[in-house]
């Protein structure tokens, strides 16, 4: 398809043909109200299930919008949502959209200070939360903030959500918004510095359409499970686009763990899975025989959040006959790069795929000029008008200056290279690249080499200061069950990596750890490992 054909089809499938002003609640719920298949299938930690149809979500979001309006919320106002994985998290999102307000998802695992900072930075005057996580939301604020608490009375002064929303009408005409109006304020994960709020356009279902329809072949009849929390970007856009396409999405209140994940996949007959490499690596650690024995219906797996190592791809090809499709995305880019279901047999393990249809991607230098094939540079996107996703950083002009290069390319510090066939390969963050004896070494290739060893479940590589080489490569590994640390094993890992990478890039030190530091979305925080090494060096602590 040409770029024009891509966006023509995307707009047609989400009901936006010829429309510059739309409403996301109408797009995701109202227009599918006559469908008999569920919109959302929810399972609680205790096994309780709730099934909501599209008509149910339309009615519930109208009540929610009426309640917000009664509290003084209007179009463009920010409404924070601090919720666990419960259906009301989706209702709160749709209710804000229906009113034309800006949805501010905040991960419910954050502490009180982190929640307060995000609410204040966004200028939100209303917070929707849940009794289960109410202790993570401040009771006192520097400015007036109304708190709605689901599942209980909450703190003194809160509005008890159930009683309040029950008194509201199910009639609320959706407020139209321009497709380039902000619909979501999404804070970055903080893996590379202080979290920054990115304004996400109302247009985001169209912008993400190629990733879910062309990339992972999401179909009307699918049972789709995005394992990500809707308080984070990947979870939010997956639920949003699935509903925009009228597809059944599943939600599990529990934080997915490998053994229980297999049971959930079987119990709900999940056909399409969107998840993160951390969970896929956890399933691998159970062993191929255990994973293969399951009676599953999974036909597609999409992965995003951090690079998908080649070993993960080959494992699931063997175990399930399914090729995990790596995708690249960020709060600032959306999901413009990925492997495609129709070309799954041509997936190059370790590559995050090619620019998805309708997207414009390049690898550029610091000035924004495209670099030669196979040259490492900044991964850059230049969305065409119908693919508008991010509108820039919210009230952060200093960060905004660093976001764009050259002729408008968006860059975030992610490094990659593009081969002659257009496949893109992730090389790490600009501040993660290891410079040793004049060589630039991407941590991802070191980690991928270590993951080919049967003893290694996870790996992270950093540069450790060295007087002779500037830095040496040091790797931290988590072992699979049944393997124990020993000098012989570490020597074996070093030797295997040297054979794979060459004499310039292999890890000269390996430390076995029980876990790696990660963000709440599962991204490895290499900067914390670097900080740990610096602290150990300052104290004169010997390395293992």
PDB file of N, CA, C and O in Angstrom, residues 265-301:
ATOM      1  N   UNK A 265      -3.719 -17.601  29.327  1.00  0.00           N
ATOM      2  CA  UNK A 265      -3.797 -17.740  27.873  1.00  0.00           C
ATOM      3  C   UNK A 265      -4.716 -18.896  27.477  1.00  0.00           C
ATOM      4  O   UNK A 265      -5.507 -18.785  26.529  1.00  0.00           O
ATOM      5  N   UNK A 266      -4.615 -20.004  28.218  1.00  0.00           N
ATOM      6  CA  UNK A 266      -5.437 -21.173  27.906  1.00  0.00           C
ATOM      7  C   UNK A 266      -6.890 -20.953  28.327  1.00  0.00           C
ATOM      8  O   UNK A 266      -7.829 -21.281  27.589  1.00  0.00           O
ATOM      9  N   UNK A 267      -7.081 -20.379  29.510  1.00  0.00           N
ATOM     10  CA  UNK A 267      -8.426 -20.212  30.082  1.00  0.00           C
ATOM     11  C   UNK A 267      -9.298 -19.306  29.221  1.00  0.00           C
ATOM     12  O   UNK A 267     -10.496 -19.538  29.073  1.00  0.00           O
ATOM     13  N   UNK A 268      -8.698 -18.272  28.662  1.00  0.00           N
ATOM     14  CA  UNK A 268      -9.463 -17.298  27.881  1.00  0.00           C
ATOM     15  C   UNK A 268      -9.316 -17.501  26.370  1.00  0.00           C
ATOM     16  O   UNK A 268      -9.806 -16.678  25.595  1.00  0.00           O
ATOM     17  N   UNK A 269      -8.638 -18.542  25.984  1.00  0.00           N
ATOM     18  CA  UNK A 269      -8.432 -18.831  24.563  1.00  0.00           C
ATOM     19  C   UNK A 269      -7.927 -17.597  23.827  1.00  0.00           C
ATOM     20  O   UNK A 269      -8.452 -17.177  22.783  1.00  0.00           O
ATOM     21  N   UNK A 270      -6.881 -16.993  24.383  1.00  0.00           N
ATOM     22  CA  UNK A 270      -6.304 -15.784  23.791  1.00  0.00           C
ATOM     23  C   UNK A 270      -5.691 -16.128  22.439  1.00  0.00           C
ATOM     24  O   UNK A 270      -4.928 -17.084  22.304  1.00  0.00           O
ATOM     25  N   UNK A 271      -6.022 -15.324  21.434  1.00  0.00           N
ATOM     26  CA  UNK A 271      -5.458 -15.551  20.100  1.00  0.00           C
ATOM     27  C   UNK A 271      -4.370 -14.541  19.756  1.00  0.00           C
ATOM     28  O   UNK A 271      -3.498 -14.832  18.936  1.00  0.00           O
ATOM     29  N   UNK A 272      -4.425 -13.346  20.362  1.00  0.00           N
ATOM     30  CA  UNK A 272      -3.447 -12.309  20.051  1.00  0.00           C
ATOM     31  C   UNK A 272      -2.910 -11.738  21.359  1.00  0.00           C
ATOM     32  O   UNK A 272      -3.689 -11.264  22.204  1.00  0.00           O
ATOM     33  N   UNK A 273      -1.599 -11.780  21.507  1.00  0.00           N
ATOM     34  CA  UNK A 273      -0.935 -11.356  22.735  1.00  0.00           C
ATOM     35  C   UNK A 273      -0.020 -10.173  22.433  1.00  0.00           C
ATOM     36  O   UNK A 273       0.803 -10.231  21.515  1.00  0.00           O
ATOM     37  N   UNK A 274      -0.165  -9.085  23.193  1.00  0.00           N
ATOM     38  CA  UNK A 274       0.746  -7.944  23.091  1.00  0.00           C
ATOM     39  C   UNK A 274       1.408  -7.785  24.452  1.00  0.00           C
ATOM     40  O   UNK A 274       0.721  -7.535  25.451  1.00  0.00           O
ATOM     41  N   UNK A 275       2.720  -7.937  24.502  1.00  0.00           N
ATOM     42  CA  UNK A 275       3.379  -8.004  25.798  1.00  0.00           C
ATOM     43  C   UNK A 275       4.778  -7.395  25.725  1.00  0.00           C
ATOM     44  O   UNK A 275       5.085  -6.636  24.801  1.00  0.00           O
ATOM     45  N   UNK A 276       5.605  -7.733  26.717  1.00  0.00           N
ATOM     46  CA  UNK A 276       6.954  -7.174  26.815  1.00  0.00           C
ATOM     47  C   UNK A 276       7.963  -8.317  26.850  1.00  0.00           C
ATOM     48  O   UNK A 276       7.641  -9.440  27.263  1.00  0.00           O
ATOM     49  N   UNK A 277       9.206  -8.060  26.440  1.00  0.00           N
ATOM     50  CA  UNK A 277      10.216  -9.117  26.439  1.00  0.00           C
ATOM     51  C   UNK A 277      10.438  -9.756  27.813  1.00  0.00           C
ATOM     52  O   UNK A 277      10.751 -10.942  27.895  1.00  0.00           O
ATOM     53  N   UNK A 278      10.279  -8.978  28.890  1.00  0.00           N
ATOM     54  CA  UNK A 278      10.489  -9.535  30.225  1.00  0.00           C
ATOM     55  C   UNK A 278       9.591 -10.742  30.464  1.00  0.00           C
ATOM     56  O   UNK A 278      10.041 -11.774  30.983  1.00  0.00           O
ATOM     57  N   UNK A 279       8.322 -10.640  30.093  1.00  0.00           N
ATOM     58  CA  UNK A 279       7.402 -11.761  30.296  1.00  0.00           C
ATOM     59  C   UNK A 279       7.747 -12.920  29.370  1.00  0.00           C
ATOM     60  O   UNK A 279       7.699 -14.092  29.779  1.00  0.00           O
ATOM     61  N   UNK A 280       8.111 -12.624  28.128  1.00  0.00           N
ATOM     62  CA  UNK A 280       8.477 -13.699  27.204  1.00  0.00           C
ATOM     63  C   UNK A 280       9.734 -14.428  27.684  1.00  0.00           C
ATOM     64  O   UNK A 280       9.818 -15.661  27.605  1.00  0.00           O
ATOM     65  N   UNK A 281      10.711 -13.684  28.201  1.00  0.00           N
ATOM     66  CA  UNK A 281      11.904 -14.336  28.742  1.00  0.00           C
ATOM     67  C   UNK A 281      11.559 -15.171  29.970  1.00  0.00           C
ATOM     68  O   UNK A 281      12.148 -16.238  30.203  1.00  0.00           O
ATOM     69  N   UNK A 282      10.600 -14.694  30.762  1.00  0.00           N
ATOM     70  CA  UNK A 282      10.155 -15.471  31.914  1.00  0.00           C
ATOM     71  C   UNK A 282       9.512 -16.775  31.503  1.00  0.00           C
ATOM     72  O   UNK A 282       9.714 -17.819  32.153  1.00  0.00           O
ATOM     73  N   UNK A 283       8.726 -16.759  30.430  1.00  0.00           N
ATOM     74  CA  UNK A 283       8.144 -18.000  29.917  1.00  0.00           C
ATOM     75  C   UNK A 283       9.240 -18.939  29.418  1.00  0.00           C
ATOM     76  O   UNK A 283       9.181 -20.155  29.637  1.00  0.00           O
ATOM     77  N   UNK A 284      10.236 -18.374  28.747  1.00  0.00           N
ATOM     78  CA  UNK A 284      11.366 -19.199  28.287  1.00  0.00           C
ATOM     79  C   UNK A 284      12.042 -19.914  29.443  1.00  0.00           C
ATOM     80  O   UNK A 284      12.434 -21.079  29.331  1.00  0.00           O
ATOM     81  N   UNK A 285      12.172 -19.212  30.571  1.00  0.00           N
ATOM     82  CA  UNK A 285      12.867 -19.791  31.720  1.00  0.00           C
ATOM     83  C   UNK A 285      12.138 -20.998  32.293  1.00  0.00           C
ATOM     84  O   UNK A 285      12.741 -21.806  33.005  1.00  0.00           O
ATOM     85  N   UNK A 286      10.839 -21.153  31.988  1.00  0.00           N
ATOM     86  CA  UNK A 286      10.102 -22.326  32.450  1.00  0.00           C
ATOM     87  C   UNK A 286      10.544 -23.595  31.722  1.00  0.00           C
ATOM     88  O   UNK A 286      10.273 -24.704  32.197  1.00  0.00           O
ATOM     89  N   UNK A 287      11.177 -23.417  30.593  1.00  0.00           N
ATOM     90  CA  UNK A 287      11.633 -24.565  29.816  1.00  0.00           C
ATOM     91  C   UNK A 287      10.712 -24.858  28.654  1.00  0.00           C
ATOM     92  O   UNK A 287       9.489 -24.677  28.733  1.00  0.00           O
ATOM     93  N   UNK A 288      11.306 -25.318  27.569  1.00  0.00           N
ATOM     94  CA  UNK A 288      10.527 -25.532  26.341  1.00  0.00           C
ATOM     95  C   UNK A 288       9.456 -26.598  26.504  1.00  0.00           C
ATOM     96  O   UNK A 288       8.350 -26.472  25.975  1.00  0.00           O
ATOM     97  N   UNK A 289       9.743 -27.653  27.252  1.00  0.00           N
ATOM     98  CA  UNK A 289       8.753 -28.714  27.423  1.00  0.00           C
ATOM     99  C   UNK A 289       7.521 -28.201  28.157  1.00  0.00           C
ATOM    100  O   UNK A 289       6.387 -28.511  27.784  1.00  0.00           O
ATOM    101  N   UNK A 290       7.730 -27.413  29.204  1.00  0.00           N
ATOM    102  CA  UNK A 290       6.602 -26.860  29.963  1.00  0.00           C
ATOM    103  C   UNK A 290       5.764 -25.939  29.088  1.00  0.00           C
ATOM    104  O   UNK A 290       4.526 -26.010  29.083  1.00  0.00           O
ATOM    105  N   UNK A 291       6.400 -25.061  28.347  1.00  0.00           N
ATOM    106  CA  UNK A 291       5.686 -24.105  27.512  1.00  0.00           C
ATOM    107  C   UNK A 291       4.960 -24.809  26.371  1.00  0.00           C
ATOM    108  O   UNK A 291       3.823 -24.466  26.021  1.00  0.00           O
ATOM    109  N   UNK A 292       5.579 -25.823  25.806  1.00  0.00           N
ATOM    110  CA  UNK A 292       4.997 -26.519  24.654  1.00  0.00           C
ATOM    111  C   UNK A 292       3.761 -27.333  25.030  1.00  0.00           C
ATOM    112  O   UNK A 292       2.853 -27.532  24.222  1.00  0.00           O
ATOM    113  N   UNK A 293       3.676 -27.796  26.267  1.00  0.00           N
ATOM    114  CA  UNK A 293       2.593 -28.688  26.671  1.00  0.00           C
ATOM    115  C   UNK A 293       1.242 -27.998  26.765  1.00  0.00           C
ATOM    116  O   UNK A 293       0.207 -28.647  26.835  1.00  0.00           O
ATOM    117  N   UNK A 294       1.227 -26.693  26.801  1.00  0.00           N
ATOM    118  CA  UNK A 294      -0.022 -25.966  27.011  1.00  0.00           C
ATOM    119  C   UNK A 294      -0.948 -26.059  25.798  1.00  0.00           C
ATOM    120  O   UNK A 294      -0.508 -26.051  24.650  1.00  0.00           O
ATOM    121  N   UNK A 295      -2.261 -26.151  26.080  1.00  0.00           N
ATOM    122  CA  UNK A 295      -3.275 -26.159  25.024  1.00  0.00           C
ATOM    123  C   UNK A 295      -3.690 -24.711  24.765  1.00  0.00           C
ATOM    124  O   UNK A 295      -4.572 -24.171  25.440  1.00  0.00           O
ATOM    125  N   UNK A 296      -3.036 -24.067  23.815  1.00  0.00           N
ATOM    126  CA  UNK A 296      -3.222 -22.634  23.586  1.00  0.00           C
ATOM    127  C   UNK A 296      -3.777 -22.350  22.192  1.00  0.00           C
ATOM    128  O   UNK A 296      -3.690 -23.184  21.288  1.00  0.00           O
ATOM    129  N   UNK A 297      -4.320 -21.134  22.043  1.00  0.00           N
ATOM    130  CA  UNK A 297      -4.862 -20.686  20.760  1.00  0.00           C
ATOM    131  C   UNK A 297      -4.094 -19.505  20.194  1.00  0.00           C
ATOM    132  O   UNK A 297      -4.529 -18.902  19.212  1.00  0.00           O
ATOM    133  N   UNK A 298      -2.955 -19.161  20.804  1.00  0.00           N
ATOM    134  CA  UNK A 298      -2.208 -17.970  20.400  1.00  0.00           C
ATOM    135  C   UNK A 298      -1.706 -18.116  18.963  1.00  0.00           C
ATOM    136  O   UNK A 298      -1.041 -19.088  18.627  1.00  0.00           O
ATOM    137  N   UNK A 299      -2.030 -17.131  18.140  1.00  0.00           N
ATOM    138  CA  UNK A 299      -1.531 -17.145  16.754  1.00  0.00           C
ATOM    139  C   UNK A 299      -0.617 -15.957  16.474  1.00  0.00           C
ATOM    140  O   UNK A 299       0.148 -15.988  15.521  1.00  0.00           O
ATOM    141  N   UNK A 300      -0.703 -14.899  17.303  1.00  0.00           N
ATOM    142  CA  UNK A 300       0.196 -13.760  17.115  1.00  0.00           C
ATOM    143  C   UNK A 300       0.730 -13.301  18.469  1.00  0.00           C
ATOM    144  O   UNK A 300       0.012 -13.311  19.473  1.00  0.00           O
ATOM    145  N   UNK A 301       1.999 -12.883  18.466  1.00  0.00           N
ATOM    146  CA  UNK A 301       2.625 -12.274  19.639  1.00  0.00           C
ATOM    147  C   UNK A 301       3.320 -10.998  19.168  1.00  0.00           C
ATOM    148  O   UNK A 301       4.145 -11.038  18.259  1.00  0.00           O
TER     149      UNK A 301
END
